[in-house]
Amino acid sequence: MENKTLAQKLQSVPRTTLFAILVLFTAGPLFISGIKIPGEPTPEVKSLFNKLMTIPEGSTVLIGSDWTKSTRGESQGAFRALVRILMRRKIKFAIYTTGDPQAPEVARNEVKDIIDEEKKADPSFKWERWNDWVSMGYFPGAEGTANAFENDFVGAVSDKKDVTPQGLKLSVTSSPVLEKIKSLEDVELIVTVTASKTVTIAIERIKKAPMAAMVTGVMGPETRVYYPRQLMGMSAGLRGVYDMESMMEKEFTDPKYKDLNKDRGARYYPTLHFAIGLLIIAVIIGNVGMFMQKKEEAKS
Amino acid sequence: MDLFVVLKYGLGVVATIGLYSVLYKENKFYRFWEHVFLGIAAGYLTVSLWQETLYESWWLKVTGSIATVDKAGNVAVPAVPGYWAYALLLPIGMLGYLVFSKKHNWASRIPVSIIIGLWAGQQAQAWGNRYLKQVADSMRPILPNTSELFVPSPPANGFSLSQKYQIDSTVYVSQALSNLVFVFTLVCVISYFLFSFEAKSKTMKFMTTSGRWLLMVGFGAIFGSTVMMRFSLLIDQMYFVFQEAPMKVYEQFQSKPAAAPVTPPVNPPVTPPK
């Protein structure tokens, strides 16, 4: 068997070992609760949160839900934080999708889970499909949909049906959520939770309503250029989710919300630091090995 | 106990482990779950496309719908007549599949040209909405008009309207510095992409080299953000495997069957005293 030098060993750590350590570093910290990451929420997240906290009760917000299980790690936390704030502030919302036909079902299940969790914490909590929120389903073609929303919102969504508490399938335009909405100007805010470019497409075409975005880490850098002129607020990646949740902790101080405020962001963001730490250590070890080997080769 | 929930989460965990097993080496367990995943995704996509889009937005328009009556017998949703002309959209769309025919593939260009025409028509407005505001935002003051370093923090009850106006019209030293970095980066990066003439002067060489370095810094930040996202996805799957799924299954085993509804005791009929 060939005897490896330390420099060679440092550069050839078995892949399986590295993955095993990675699993340890990403699964282990999830069991440690209460790790706080110091730092101030970013201005764009603050701006989004402040807007959500100042929308009048009973108004309507549109949620563009363009994420599925493939980006659950980031988008789910963002969606949950947004929906929780809207529910607690009694702001009605209508969910639509332009990115992926699978997304409406994911969003509906998520809202159902959040309602169950909020009910568990507060038995008097009531949030009813059709009366408080509706799902408008999938609209094929983000470009055409954004144009149609801008020019004739009621006409664009009148085909879409949702289920009433009596079990009837009626047009969403007759629901208490959208019955007063005659144009996009009547909508308080459009928030797009997305893992793709659907927010850019909306920015290019919609001018009648203020917009905000909750995007993944990948989309963060290219979406940030739209703040504050085209987006009045935004959150990007796990950092954005963590910031939203930390502000929710300060705003919703009722003890019944204590555990619910600390959701995906509070769980995943500290764990992410362990994973990034491991990555940095691995890069350093590899580089040290490389320099040692170069030195050895120069000597010989 | 809801067996469906147990099966759903149990199979989810097995599938996740199966898909990650490729990290060890290529194996049949991984291949099996990969095929299951692709099959489910394709099937789900087809069904959801019909249910979420085609059925309501196209099929019901062609066929119309009958009236819906509520429990009381009242008409909740009136009948809607069908408009057969919507059926003509189907052959236009189907022309797209003629791309596979050597003889008739020219016809596939018809639906494509409709889509491109619609898209191209929107581009002037889309471009303006997307970029003009950013161009306007690039015009930033780089000289401070006050000696104060930082933007004042808002008091507990917030700024008054006049204070807000004053702050908005003031360029603080920290803002001016930040704007300077922004404008310098913008100008350098734009000069890097000036290919119309050769950068011979020292100033231009400095600008283009700085532009290249600043682009690298930007790409580095974007790459870092991407890596963080990939880790987030892994962390979420670890949470699913080690916490969410076991918790949900445990809850099912803990849950007791729903108790039978308690019926109030029926009072025996009161017999009037004789």
XYZ file of C-alpha atoms in Angstrom:
574
model
C 0.000 0.000 0.000
C 1.305 3.378 -0.933
C 2.387 5.553 1.992
C 0.835 8.990 1.697
C 2.449 12.100 3.105
C 0.458 14.411 5.390
C 0.079 16.886 2.517
C -1.413 14.170 0.294
C -3.689 12.935 3.083
C -5.019 16.451 3.664
C -5.958 16.711 -0.005
C -7.552 13.295 -0.344
C -9.987 12.955 2.541
C -12.435 10.233 1.406
C -15.637 11.638 -0.059
C -17.796 9.381 2.129
C -16.109 10.719 5.264
C -16.708 14.293 4.146
C -20.402 13.598 3.474
C -20.774 11.836 6.839
C -19.288 14.872 8.615
C -21.576 17.131 6.585
C -24.644 15.153 7.686
C -23.478 15.479 11.309
C -22.976 19.225 10.940
C -26.348 19.790 9.258
C -28.479 17.423 11.348
C -26.867 17.813 14.784
C -27.431 21.547 15.393
C -31.136 21.138 14.520
C -31.540 19.426 17.904
C -30.056 22.421 19.758
C -32.720 25.044 20.255
C -32.304 28.682 21.204
C -29.100 29.493 19.290
C -29.252 33.206 18.496
C -27.322 34.762 15.652
C -26.424 38.383 16.475
C -27.227 41.041 13.900
C -29.765 43.607 12.776
C -32.434 42.763 10.205
C -31.536 44.170 6.787
C -33.298 47.406 5.681
C -35.239 45.647 2.909
C -36.664 43.042 5.324
C -37.509 45.783 7.839
C -39.313 47.673 5.108
C -41.360 44.601 4.115
C -42.212 43.819 7.733
C -43.228 47.422 8.477
C -45.487 47.437 5.429
C -47.154 44.183 6.504
C -47.679 45.597 9.992
C -49.323 48.786 8.705
C -51.761 47.355 6.153
C -55.298 48.060 7.415
C -57.160 45.103 8.879
C -59.586 43.498 6.420
C -57.645 44.621 3.315
C -56.576 42.205 0.614
C -53.051 41.132 -0.262
C -52.117 39.027 -3.277
C -49.548 36.281 -2.714
C -47.707 34.969 -5.747
C -46.651 31.532 -4.554
C -44.140 30.203 -7.072
C -42.271 27.621 -5.040
C -42.538 23.866 -4.577
C -40.806 21.203 -2.522
C -37.571 21.678 -4.494
C -36.836 24.957 -2.665
C -38.681 24.143 0.558
C -35.576 24.887 2.649
C -35.894 28.615 2.049
C -39.254 29.364 0.440
C -41.346 27.466 2.991
C -40.001 29.563 5.872
C -40.638 32.783 3.945
C -44.179 31.729 3.006
C -45.003 30.634 6.549
C -43.750 33.890 8.100
C -45.753 35.940 5.583
C -48.986 33.980 6.023
C -48.707 33.998 9.831
C -48.356 37.794 9.894
C -51.335 38.244 7.544
C -53.502 35.877 9.587
C -52.643 37.468 12.919
C -53.301 40.926 11.507
C -56.617 39.758 9.954
C -55.530 40.691 6.431
C -57.265 38.632 3.755
C -55.161 37.066 1.033
C -55.547 35.441 -2.369
C -52.870 33.035 -3.586
C -51.969 32.656 -7.255
C -49.200 30.857 -9.121
C -47.537 31.610 -12.435
C -44.371 29.545 -12.119
C -45.251 25.886 -11.581
C -48.539 23.920 -11.768
C -47.551 22.026 -8.610
C -47.211 25.181 -6.514
C -50.923 25.849 -5.726
C -51.329 22.504 -3.964
C -48.137 23.096 -1.967
C -49.399 26.535 -0.892
C -52.872 25.236 0.038
C -51.370 22.470 2.218
C -49.046 24.953 3.860
C -51.880 27.370 4.716
C -53.893 24.462 6.128
C -50.936 23.422 8.332
C -50.432 26.986 9.565
C -54.142 27.336 10.441
C -53.940 24.061 12.424
C -50.839 25.264 14.286
C -52.335 28.659 15.094
C -55.540 26.964 16.286
C -53.516 24.691 18.547
C -51.900 27.746 20.142
C -55.122 29.747 20.297
C -58.359 27.685 20.200
C -60.387 30.831 19.430
C -58.405 31.439 16.229
C -60.536 31.213 13.092
C -59.344 31.556 9.512
C -61.652 30.214 6.871
C -61.028 29.381 3.239
C -63.234 31.483 0.930
C -64.115 34.046 3.634
C -60.543 34.929 4.687
C -58.369 33.465 1.971
C -58.759 31.964 -1.482
C -56.592 29.923 -3.772
C -56.785 31.105 -7.386
C -54.672 28.235 -8.691
C -52.236 28.204 -11.580
C -52.074 30.790 -14.373
C -49.984 29.579 -17.307
C -47.585 32.176 -18.721
C -46.226 34.613 -16.149
C -45.905 37.409 -18.748
C -49.477 37.225 -19.990
C -50.852 36.817 -16.476
C -49.031 39.896 -15.158
C -50.316 41.914 -18.136
C -53.868 40.682 -17.606
C -53.708 41.494 -13.867
C -52.522 45.019 -14.660
C -55.144 45.712 -17.342
C -58.242 43.878 -16.082
C -57.746 42.058 -12.794
C -61.375 40.937 -12.375
C -61.528 39.612 -15.937
C -58.234 37.765 -15.464
C -59.313 35.871 -12.344
C -63.074 35.465 -12.842
C -62.625 31.971 -14.360
C -60.882 30.748 -11.247
C -63.031 28.959 -8.701
C -62.584 28.073 -5.055
C -64.614 26.105 -2.548
C -67.052 27.831 -0.189
C -67.621 26.546 3.366
C -70.878 25.038 2.003
C -68.866 22.993 -0.514
C -69.871 24.955 -3.626
C -67.306 25.874 -6.261
C -67.776 29.544 -7.084
C -65.785 32.210 -8.879
C -63.173 33.727 -6.557
C -64.374 37.209 -7.553
C -67.548 36.627 -5.517
C -65.581 35.702 -2.365
C -65.317 38.177 0.544
C -61.573 38.307 -0.200
C -61.911 39.695 -3.730
C -65.470 41.055 -3.997
C -64.300 44.642 -3.367
C -61.314 44.396 -5.686
C -62.194 46.015 -8.996
C -58.634 46.682 -10.138
C -55.096 46.049 -8.903
C -55.188 49.546 -7.394
C -57.529 48.157 -4.717
C -54.920 45.596 -3.642
C -52.754 46.729 -0.724
C -49.685 44.710 -1.660
C -48.485 41.932 -3.955
C -45.907 39.649 -2.355
C -44.211 37.121 -4.595
C -42.669 34.137 -2.816
C -40.552 32.665 -5.549
C -37.553 30.603 -6.463
C -37.515 31.870 -10.046
C -37.740 35.019 -12.153
C -41.504 35.479 -11.792
C -40.921 38.531 -9.617
C -38.885 40.200 -12.381
C -41.658 39.473 -14.877
C -44.186 41.056 -12.497
C -41.964 44.123 -11.990
C -41.778 44.568 -15.762
C -45.558 44.638 -16.144
C -47.315 45.650 -12.935
C -47.433 49.269 -11.820
C -50.828 49.654 -10.176
C -49.999 47.954 -6.851
C -46.932 48.059 -4.592
C -44.846 44.920 -4.773
C -42.561 42.977 -2.461
C -40.619 39.748 -2.895
C -39.467 36.828 -0.774
C -36.858 35.027 -2.829
C -34.295 32.270 -2.408
C -30.602 32.903 -1.780
C -29.811 32.247 -5.438
C -32.293 34.887 -6.619
C -31.357 37.333 -3.838
C -28.475 39.238 -5.488
C -30.303 39.847 -8.760
C -33.581 40.778 -7.040
C -31.956 43.198 -4.590
C -31.331 45.698 -7.411
C -35.090 46.373 -7.533
C -35.194 47.596 -3.931
C -36.375 50.255 -3.061
C -37.551 51.729 -6.379
C -39.480 48.768 -7.770
C -39.918 46.607 -4.678
C -40.944 48.283 -1.437
C -39.425 45.433 0.564
C -37.886 42.008 0.156
C -36.340 39.092 1.969
C -33.694 36.830 0.491
C -32.767 33.323 1.551
C -32.605 31.965 5.075
C -31.207 35.241 6.379
C -34.399 36.993 5.278
C -36.574 34.342 6.943
C -34.564 34.591 10.158
C -34.879 38.389 10.145
C -38.650 38.186 9.603
C -39.035 35.730 12.464
C -36.877 37.797 14.822
C -39.070 40.831 14.101
C -42.190 38.728 14.624
C -40.820 37.768 18.038
C -40.588 41.437 18.977
C -44.009 42.339 17.578
C -46.163 39.322 18.516
C -45.176 39.015 22.160
C -48.200 37.059 23.370
C -46.867 33.864 25.079
C -49.099 31.716 22.859
C -47.030 32.763 19.833
C -43.667 32.095 21.503
C -42.986 28.738 19.848
C -44.743 29.573 16.572
C -42.633 32.700 15.990
C -39.489 30.576 16.004
C -40.155 28.594 12.871
C -37.950 27.472 9.992
C -35.612 30.477 10.117
C -34.798 30.004 13.821
C -34.132 26.296 13.205
C -32.191 26.418 9.943
C -30.197 29.664 10.097
C -27.930 28.710 13.056
C -27.457 25.257 11.478
C -26.409 26.948 8.252
C -23.557 28.611 10.175
C -22.254 25.199 11.253
C -22.358 23.978 7.634
C -20.622 27.100 6.316
C -18.015 26.755 9.103
C -17.342 23.184 7.965
C -16.983 24.352 4.362
C -14.449 27.021 5.367
C -12.458 24.495 7.430
C -12.468 22.039 4.496
C -11.219 24.749 2.116
C -8.437 25.716 4.561
C -7.373 22.073 5.062
C -7.254 21.478 1.303
C -5.212 24.635 0.730
C -2.789 23.898 3.565
C -2.282 20.428 2.049
C -1.667 21.935 -1.391
C 0.930 24.438 -0.118
C 2.664 21.717 1.922
C 2.865 19.483 -1.137
C 4.221 22.302 -3.301
C 6.880 22.981 -0.685
C 7.821 19.279 -0.545
C 8.041 19.110 -4.342
C 10.240 22.235 -4.436
C 12.603 20.666 -1.868
C 12.898 17.390 -3.755
C -53.915 6.286 13.982
C -53.999 7.547 10.407
C -52.117 4.891 8.426
C -51.854 7.209 5.410
C -49.839 9.780 7.396
C -47.496 7.065 8.701
C -46.983 5.680 5.189
C -46.539 9.136 3.678
C -43.811 10.230 6.053
C -42.232 6.759 6.254
C -41.903 6.493 2.483
C -40.681 10.114 2.369
C -37.791 9.253 4.678
C -36.908 6.063 2.756
C -37.032 7.959 -0.571
C -34.820 10.764 0.782
C -32.223 8.296 2.062
C -32.471 6.405 -1.244
C -31.801 9.519 -3.302
C -28.902 10.610 -1.097
C -27.367 7.110 -1.240
C -25.835 8.086 -4.606
C -23.333 10.154 -2.624
C -21.827 6.861 -1.459
C -21.882 5.287 -4.897
C -24.204 4.578 -7.813
C -26.635 1.832 -6.693
C -29.948 0.183 -7.553
C -31.711 1.589 -4.496
C -30.938 5.112 -5.752
C -31.992 4.257 -9.309
C -35.323 2.875 -8.070
C -36.201 6.014 -6.126
C -35.017 8.235 -8.953
C -37.474 6.514 -11.323
C -40.260 6.696 -8.747
C -39.583 10.427 -8.310
C -39.578 11.140 -12.047
C -42.708 9.072 -12.621
C -44.638 10.790 -9.831
C -43.460 14.237 -10.935
C -44.542 13.644 -14.548
C -47.924 12.220 -13.518
C -48.549 14.972 -10.977
C -47.647 17.657 -13.498
C -50.106 16.306 -16.065
C -52.979 16.058 -13.601
C -52.315 19.437 -12.005
C -52.029 21.102 -15.423
C -55.491 19.790 -16.309
C -57.089 20.529 -12.943
C -55.477 23.886 -12.256
C -55.586 25.329 -15.759
C -57.123 23.563 -18.712
C -60.340 22.395 -17.030
C -61.445 25.781 -15.683
C -59.869 28.125 -18.189
C -60.549 26.154 -21.354
C -62.743 23.038 -21.053
C -65.551 24.690 -19.060
C -65.535 27.581 -21.523
C -66.039 25.181 -24.432
C -68.671 22.991 -22.796
C -70.296 25.474 -20.422
C -71.572 24.302 -17.052
C -74.896 23.320 -15.554
C -76.429 25.236 -12.664
C -75.365 24.348 -9.110
C -78.121 24.013 -6.558
C -77.502 24.359 -2.820
C -79.026 22.164 -0.115
C -82.096 24.373 0.147
C -82.782 23.868 -3.569
C -81.846 27.434 -4.582
C -79.661 28.071 -7.616
C -76.219 28.923 -6.161
C -74.390 29.157 -9.470
C -76.433 29.757 -12.625
C -75.797 27.662 -15.751
C -73.188 29.062 -18.123
C -73.455 28.480 -21.900
C -70.473 26.999 -23.709
C -68.605 28.904 -26.415
C -67.533 26.378 -29.046
C -65.062 28.832 -30.645
C -62.672 28.196 -27.741
C -62.267 24.640 -29.116
C -60.334 26.137 -32.048
C -57.447 26.836 -29.674
C -56.758 23.111 -29.419
C -55.733 22.483 -33.074
C -53.635 25.678 -33.031
C -51.800 24.413 -29.960
C -51.495 20.885 -31.371
C -49.720 22.292 -34.443
C -46.704 22.642 -32.145
C -46.288 18.858 -32.145
C -45.823 18.835 -35.932
C -42.222 19.807 -35.216
C -41.603 16.039 -35.212
C -42.893 15.675 -38.811
C -40.351 16.178 -41.601
C -43.058 17.104 -44.102
C -45.238 19.397 -42.027
C -42.879 20.848 -39.456
C -43.365 24.328 -40.955
C -46.814 24.345 -39.330
C -45.274 24.155 -35.844
C -44.003 27.695 -36.382
C -47.553 29.081 -36.291
C -48.170 28.682 -32.515
C -44.524 29.589 -31.831
C -44.844 32.790 -33.875
C -48.036 33.751 -32.005
C -46.236 33.346 -28.670
C -43.128 35.206 -29.859
C -45.293 37.985 -31.317
C -47.133 38.444 -28.035
C -43.891 38.383 -26.079
C -42.047 40.758 -28.397
C -44.914 43.239 -28.300
C -44.555 43.550 -24.552
C -40.809 44.010 -24.506
C -40.546 47.775 -25.008
C -42.778 48.437 -22.025
C -41.198 45.625 -19.986
C -37.703 46.946 -20.657
C -38.712 50.448 -19.604
C -40.398 49.293 -16.415
C -37.455 47.131 -15.495
C -34.437 49.311 -16.289
C -35.439 52.990 -16.429
C -36.091 53.216 -12.698
C -32.706 51.622 -12.049
C -30.997 54.081 -14.385
C -32.666 56.904 -12.460
C -31.549 55.293 -9.180
C -27.938 55.293 -10.411
C -27.815 59.093 -10.316
C -26.710 59.404 -6.706
C -25.118 62.365 -4.877
C -21.521 61.671 -3.905
C -20.900 64.900 -1.948
C -22.341 65.279 1.559
C -24.305 68.429 2.402
C -23.890 68.036 6.177
C -21.029 67.260 8.516
C -23.096 64.625 10.345
C -21.748 61.127 9.804
C -24.802 58.858 9.996
C -28.537 58.992 9.293
C -30.238 59.560 12.692
C -32.021 56.554 14.202
C -35.775 56.969 14.491
C -37.171 57.709 17.974
C -39.622 55.294 19.616
C -42.667 57.089 18.146
C -41.063 57.526 14.721
C -40.091 60.662 12.798
C -42.532 63.482 12.182
C -43.312 64.312 8.558
C -41.092 67.420 8.562
C -38.196 65.452 10.086
C -38.622 62.797 7.377
C -38.434 65.420 4.628
C -35.349 66.923 6.207
C -33.601 63.537 6.459
C -34.554 62.647 2.884
C -33.083 65.902 1.563
C -29.833 65.538 3.506
C -26.820 63.602 2.206
C -24.974 62.288 5.272
C -21.254 61.498 5.118
C -21.828 57.734 5.368
C -24.429 57.908 2.569
C -22.068 59.933 0.373
C -19.304 57.354 0.869
C -21.637 54.500 0.105
C -22.877 56.313 -3.026
C -19.280 56.951 -4.103
C -18.483 53.231 -3.932
C -21.663 52.516 -5.906
C -20.970 55.085 -8.638
C -17.295 54.034 -8.910
C -18.322 50.369 -9.291
C -20.952 51.232 -11.888
C -18.629 53.359 -14.011
C -15.739 50.846 -13.812
C -17.913 47.857 -14.719
C -19.515 49.716 -17.627
C -16.056 50.742 -18.910
C -14.985 47.084 -18.808
C -17.686 46.360 -21.388
C -16.653 49.170 -23.751
C -15.335 47.193 -26.703
C -15.723 49.946 -29.311
C -12.183 51.213 -28.770
C -8.986 49.924 -27.217
C -8.296 51.090 -23.653
C -4.829 52.617 -24.099
C -4.747 55.446 -21.553
C -3.704 54.720 -17.973
C -7.057 55.945 -16.620
C -9.036 53.641 -18.907
C -6.762 50.699 -18.113
C -7.227 51.351 -14.387
C -11.002 51.614 -14.840
C -11.349 48.401 -16.876
C -9.058 46.421 -14.532
C -11.002 47.692 -11.512
C -14.219 46.786 -13.337
C -12.989 43.223 -13.821
C -12.019 42.898 -10.155
C -15.307 44.363 -8.974
C -17.198 41.951 -11.232
C -15.264 39.090 -9.626
C -16.250 40.354 -6.169
C -19.880 40.439 -7.312
C -19.728 36.937 -8.773
C -18.095 35.714 -5.550
C -20.966 37.123 -3.508
C -23.515 35.524 -5.849
C -21.693 32.194 -5.671
C -21.586 32.384 -1.861
C -25.316 33.032 -1.835
C -25.893 30.018 -4.100
C -23.814 27.745 -1.859
C -25.793 28.909 1.166
C -29.019 28.038 -0.637
C -27.805 24.518 -1.449
C -26.928 24.026 2.214
C -30.389 25.282 3.193
C -31.979 22.603 1.034
C -29.825 19.918 2.656
C -30.617 21.217 6.153
C -34.325 21.096 5.327
C -34.049 17.470 4.234
C -32.118 16.626 7.410
C -34.905 18.275 9.395
C -37.452 16.208 7.492
C -35.623 12.915 8.049
C -34.536 13.373 11.663
C -37.291 15.525 13.163
C -40.400 16.265 11.119
C -41.188 12.733 9.910
C -40.412 10.929 13.216
C -42.480 13.553 15.074
C -45.493 13.141 12.764
C -45.334 9.338 12.949
C -44.949 9.479 16.745
C -48.001 11.763 16.965
C -50.013 9.177 15.052
C -49.065 6.397 17.431
C -49.836 8.623 20.416
C -53.218 9.766 19.122
C -56.198 7.976 20.576
C -59.223 7.092 18.468
C -61.803 9.827 18.528
C -64.235 9.340 21.366
C -67.842 8.643 20.473
C -69.944 11.806 20.681
C -71.489 12.207 24.094
C -75.256 12.209 23.833
C -77.122 14.016 26.571
C -79.082 11.630 28.817
C -82.677 11.410 27.828
C -84.902 12.440 30.674
C -87.588 9.865 31.418
C -91.021 11.152 30.596
C -92.494 12.871 33.568
C -95.702 11.255 34.587
C -98.137 13.574 36.212
C -98.931 12.624 39.797
C -102.173 10.847 40.166
